[in-house]
Amino acid sequence: MDLSNLKAAEGSRKDKYRKGRGHASGNGKTAGKGHKGQKARSGAPRPGFEGGQMPLYRRLPKRGFKNRNSKTIVGINVSSLEVFDNDSVVSVQTLMETGIVKNPRDGVKILGDGELTKKLTVQANAFSAGAQKKIEALGGKAEVV
């Protein structure tokens, strides 16, 4: 291995041509920056700079906080499980197929509102205490996936 064999890692270089390598390259002399002016100089303004005017990201009011680690859980009530047959297995996939859940996002939680009259094996990401009692009271199972 020597200097003549060195190559940039695959995908690390964006430019297909080398700027400022003479007239013949088609991008020599000013290297695509035009003649003079602020954008031709080194240390040209950063993205979002508006020439001294208060930039947009500082003009707009800021409020609140968005936690990047938060999860969006879809809640389904026990009463909506009545559409399934007795002794059937209810999973997130079957909830999507029946149209009860359109987009499961980060998970599905079964909530305890309403009544359940069928024995079901329910597989979901989470259960409320009330929902778990109602499912198991009828002899069903509440399985956390």
mmCIF file of C-alpha atoms in Angstrom:
data_model
loop_
_atom_site.group_PDB
_atom_site.id
_atom_site.type_symbol
_atom_site.label_atom_id
_atom_site.label_comp_id
_atom_site.label_asym_id
_atom_site.label_seq_id
_atom_site.Cartn_x
_atom_site.Cartn_y
_atom_site.Cartn_z
ATOM 1 C CA MET A 1 0.000 0.000 0.000
ATOM 2 C CA ASP A 2 1.325 3.449 -0.885
ATOM 3 C CA LEU A 3 -0.071 6.917 -1.627
ATOM 4 C CA SER A 4 -0.825 6.084 -5.260
ATOM 5 C CA ASN A 5 -3.258 3.348 -4.203
ATOM 6 C CA LEU A 6 -5.330 5.428 -1.781
ATOM 7 C CA LYS A 7 -8.986 5.984 -2.692
ATOM 8 C CA ALA A 8 -11.873 7.655 -0.893
ATOM 9 C CA ALA A 9 -14.386 5.358 0.761
ATOM 10 C CA GLU A 10 -17.381 4.439 -1.401
ATOM 11 C CA GLY A 11 -20.056 7.162 -1.183
ATOM 12 C CA SER A 12 -17.915 9.583 0.831
ATOM 13 C CA ARG A 13 -17.290 12.023 -2.040
ATOM 14 C CA LYS A 14 -20.231 13.926 -3.505
ATOM 15 C CA ASP A 15 -18.478 15.861 -6.283
ATOM 16 C CA LYS A 16 -18.005 14.142 -9.614
ATOM 17 C CA TYR A 17 -15.451 16.823 -10.598
ATOM 18 C CA ARG A 18 -12.637 18.660 -8.838
ATOM 19 C CA LYS A 19 -13.180 22.378 -8.422
ATOM 20 C CA GLY A 20 -10.494 24.940 -9.157
ATOM 21 C CA ARG A 21 -8.183 22.760 -11.241
ATOM 22 C CA GLY A 22 -7.663 25.050 -14.250
ATOM 23 C CA HIS A 23 -9.693 26.293 -17.219
ATOM 24 C CA ALA A 24 -9.650 22.969 -19.015
ATOM 25 C CA SER A 25 -11.605 21.328 -16.189
ATOM 26 C CA GLY A 26 -14.539 23.636 -16.909
ATOM 27 C CA ASN A 27 -14.556 24.674 -13.290
ATOM 28 C CA GLY A 28 -11.314 26.549 -12.831
ATOM 29 C CA LYS A 29 -10.421 30.089 -11.756
ATOM 30 C CA THR A 30 -13.432 31.058 -9.616
ATOM 31 C CA ALA A 31 -14.358 27.409 -9.003
ATOM 32 C CA GLY A 32 -18.073 27.924 -9.618
ATOM 33 C CA LYS A 33 -18.399 30.833 -7.171
ATOM 34 C CA GLY A 34 -18.707 33.618 -9.736
ATOM 35 C CA HIS A 35 -16.961 36.984 -9.343
ATOM 36 C CA LYS A 36 -16.474 38.587 -5.927
ATOM 37 C CA GLY A 37 -19.402 39.170 -3.615
ATOM 38 C CA GLN A 38 -20.191 37.674 -0.249
ATOM 39 C CA LYS A 39 -20.846 34.166 -1.530
ATOM 40 C CA ALA A 40 -17.493 34.060 -3.300
ATOM 41 C CA ARG A 41 -15.535 34.625 -0.085
ATOM 42 C CA SER A 42 -14.421 32.100 2.476
ATOM 43 C CA GLY A 43 -16.641 32.112 5.536
ATOM 44 C CA ALA A 44 -19.734 32.894 3.463
ATOM 45 C CA PRO A 45 -22.874 33.178 5.593
ATOM 46 C CA ARG A 46 -24.240 30.099 7.282
ATOM 47 C CA PRO A 47 -27.540 28.541 6.174
ATOM 48 C CA GLY A 48 -30.458 30.606 7.479
ATOM 49 C CA PHE A 49 -28.494 33.891 7.518
ATOM 50 C CA GLU A 50 -30.678 36.722 6.215
ATOM 51 C CA GLY A 51 -28.161 39.538 5.856
ATOM 52 C CA GLY A 52 -28.529 40.881 9.375
ATOM 53 C CA GLN A 53 -32.324 40.753 9.394
ATOM 54 C CA MET A 54 -33.638 38.717 12.325
ATOM 55 C CA PRO A 55 -33.729 35.185 10.877
ATOM 56 C CA LEU A 56 -36.960 33.247 10.614
ATOM 57 C CA TYR A 57 -35.990 30.640 13.197
ATOM 58 C CA ARG A 58 -35.580 33.449 15.754
ATOM 59 C CA ARG A 59 -38.668 35.439 14.706
ATOM 60 C CA LEU A 60 -41.077 32.571 15.291
ATOM 61 C CA PRO A 61 -42.220 31.835 18.851
ATOM 62 C CA LYS A 62 -40.933 28.701 20.470
ATOM 63 C CA ARG A 63 -43.136 26.773 22.816
ATOM 64 C CA GLY A 64 -43.036 23.412 24.498
ATOM 65 C CA PHE A 65 -40.822 20.433 24.049
ATOM 66 C CA LYS A 66 -41.039 17.387 21.792
ATOM 67 C CA ASN A 67 -39.526 14.303 23.342
ATOM 68 C CA ARG A 68 -37.783 12.344 20.614
ATOM 69 C CA ASN A 69 -38.041 9.136 22.658
ATOM 70 C CA SER A 70 -41.818 9.255 23.110
ATOM 71 C CA LYS A 71 -43.897 6.455 21.647
ATOM 72 C CA THR A 72 -47.329 6.717 20.050
ATOM 73 C CA ILE A 73 -49.455 3.870 21.411
ATOM 74 C CA VAL A 74 -52.858 3.134 19.839
ATOM 75 C CA GLY A 75 -55.575 2.414 22.415
ATOM 76 C CA ILE A 76 -58.327 -0.125 21.684
ATOM 77 C CA ASN A 77 -61.237 -0.753 24.045
ATOM 78 C CA VAL A 78 -62.308 -4.239 25.066
ATOM 79 C CA SER A 79 -65.760 -3.621 23.563
ATOM 80 C CA SER A 80 -64.247 -3.421 20.049
ATOM 81 C CA LEU A 81 -63.035 -7.040 20.385
ATOM 82 C CA GLU A 82 -66.656 -8.266 20.215
ATOM 83 C CA VAL A 83 -66.395 -8.644 16.419
ATOM 84 C CA PHE A 84 -64.154 -11.708 16.828
ATOM 85 C CA ASP A 85 -65.489 -15.264 17.192
ATOM 86 C CA ASN A 86 -65.356 -17.185 20.460
ATOM 87 C CA ASP A 87 -61.990 -18.939 21.183
ATOM 88 C CA SER A 88 -60.171 -16.972 18.455
ATOM 89 C CA VAL A 89 -56.668 -15.491 18.684
ATOM 90 C CA VAL A 90 -56.591 -11.700 18.378
ATOM 91 C CA SER A 91 -53.251 -10.175 17.383
ATOM 92 C CA VAL A 92 -52.208 -6.769 16.081
ATOM 93 C CA GLN A 93 -52.247 -8.239 12.567
ATOM 94 C CA THR A 94 -55.855 -9.467 12.892
ATOM 95 C CA LEU A 95 -56.889 -6.084 14.327
ATOM 96 C CA MET A 96 -55.476 -4.446 11.192
ATOM 97 C CA GLU A 97 -57.208 -6.935 8.879
ATOM 98 C CA THR A 98 -60.620 -6.272 10.469
ATOM 99 C CA GLY A 99 -60.045 -2.498 10.277
ATOM 100 C CA ILE A 100 -60.145 -1.833 14.028
ATOM 101 C CA VAL A 101 -56.554 -0.544 13.858
ATOM 102 C CA LYS A 102 -55.412 1.286 10.749
ATOM 103 C CA ASN A 103 -51.827 2.114 11.762
ATOM 104 C CA PRO A 104 -50.402 0.397 14.865
ATOM 105 C CA ARG A 105 -47.591 3.005 15.132
ATOM 106 C CA ASP A 106 -45.403 2.055 18.130
ATOM 107 C CA GLY A 107 -47.792 -0.454 19.670
ATOM 108 C CA VAL A 108 -51.371 -1.367 20.564
ATOM 109 C CA LYS A 109 -52.754 -1.215 24.111
ATOM 110 C CA ILE A 110 -56.019 -2.884 25.088
ATOM 111 C CA LEU A 111 -58.106 -0.662 27.376
ATOM 112 C CA GLY A 112 -60.891 -1.762 29.733
ATOM 113 C CA ASP A 113 -63.861 0.322 28.545
ATOM 114 C CA GLY A 114 -66.998 -1.590 27.541
ATOM 115 C CA GLU A 115 -68.058 -5.212 27.939
ATOM 116 C CA LEU A 116 -66.635 -8.450 26.558
ATOM 117 C CA THR A 117 -68.735 -11.617 26.256
ATOM 118 C CA LYS A 118 -66.373 -13.943 24.388
ATOM 119 C CA LYS A 119 -63.385 -16.039 25.419
ATOM 120 C CA LEU A 120 -60.420 -14.673 23.430
ATOM 121 C CA THR A 121 -56.664 -15.008 23.379
ATOM 122 C CA VAL A 122 -55.510 -11.420 22.902
ATOM 123 C CA GLN A 123 -51.909 -10.667 21.890
ATOM 124 C CA ALA A 124 -51.012 -6.979 22.188
ATOM 125 C CA ASN A 125 -48.146 -4.736 23.290
ATOM 126 C CA ALA A 126 -49.837 -3.670 26.535
ATOM 127 C CA PHE A 127 -53.013 -4.122 28.605
ATOM 128 C CA SER A 128 -54.685 -1.960 31.197
ATOM 129 C CA ALA A 129 -55.451 -3.680 34.501
ATOM 130 C CA GLY A 130 -59.202 -3.507 33.847
ATOM 131 C CA ALA A 131 -58.896 -4.972 30.365
ATOM 132 C CA GLN A 132 -56.754 -7.839 31.612
ATOM 133 C CA LYS A 133 -59.314 -8.688 34.322
ATOM 134 C CA LYS A 134 -62.211 -8.666 31.837
ATOM 135 C CA ILE A 135 -60.394 -10.911 29.350
ATOM 136 C CA GLU A 136 -59.236 -13.409 31.992
ATOM 137 C CA ALA A 137 -62.616 -13.418 33.785
ATOM 138 C CA LEU A 138 -64.141 -15.106 30.746
ATOM 139 C CA GLY A 139 -61.331 -17.692 30.563
ATOM 140 C CA GLY A 140 -59.330 -15.882 27.900
ATOM 141 C CA LYS A 141 -55.650 -14.962 27.859
ATOM 142 C CA ALA A 142 -53.982 -11.572 27.722
ATOM 143 C CA GLU A 143 -50.531 -12.107 26.211
ATOM 144 C CA VAL A 144 -48.004 -9.254 26.042
ATOM 145 C CA VAL A 145 -46.077 -9.422 22.760
#
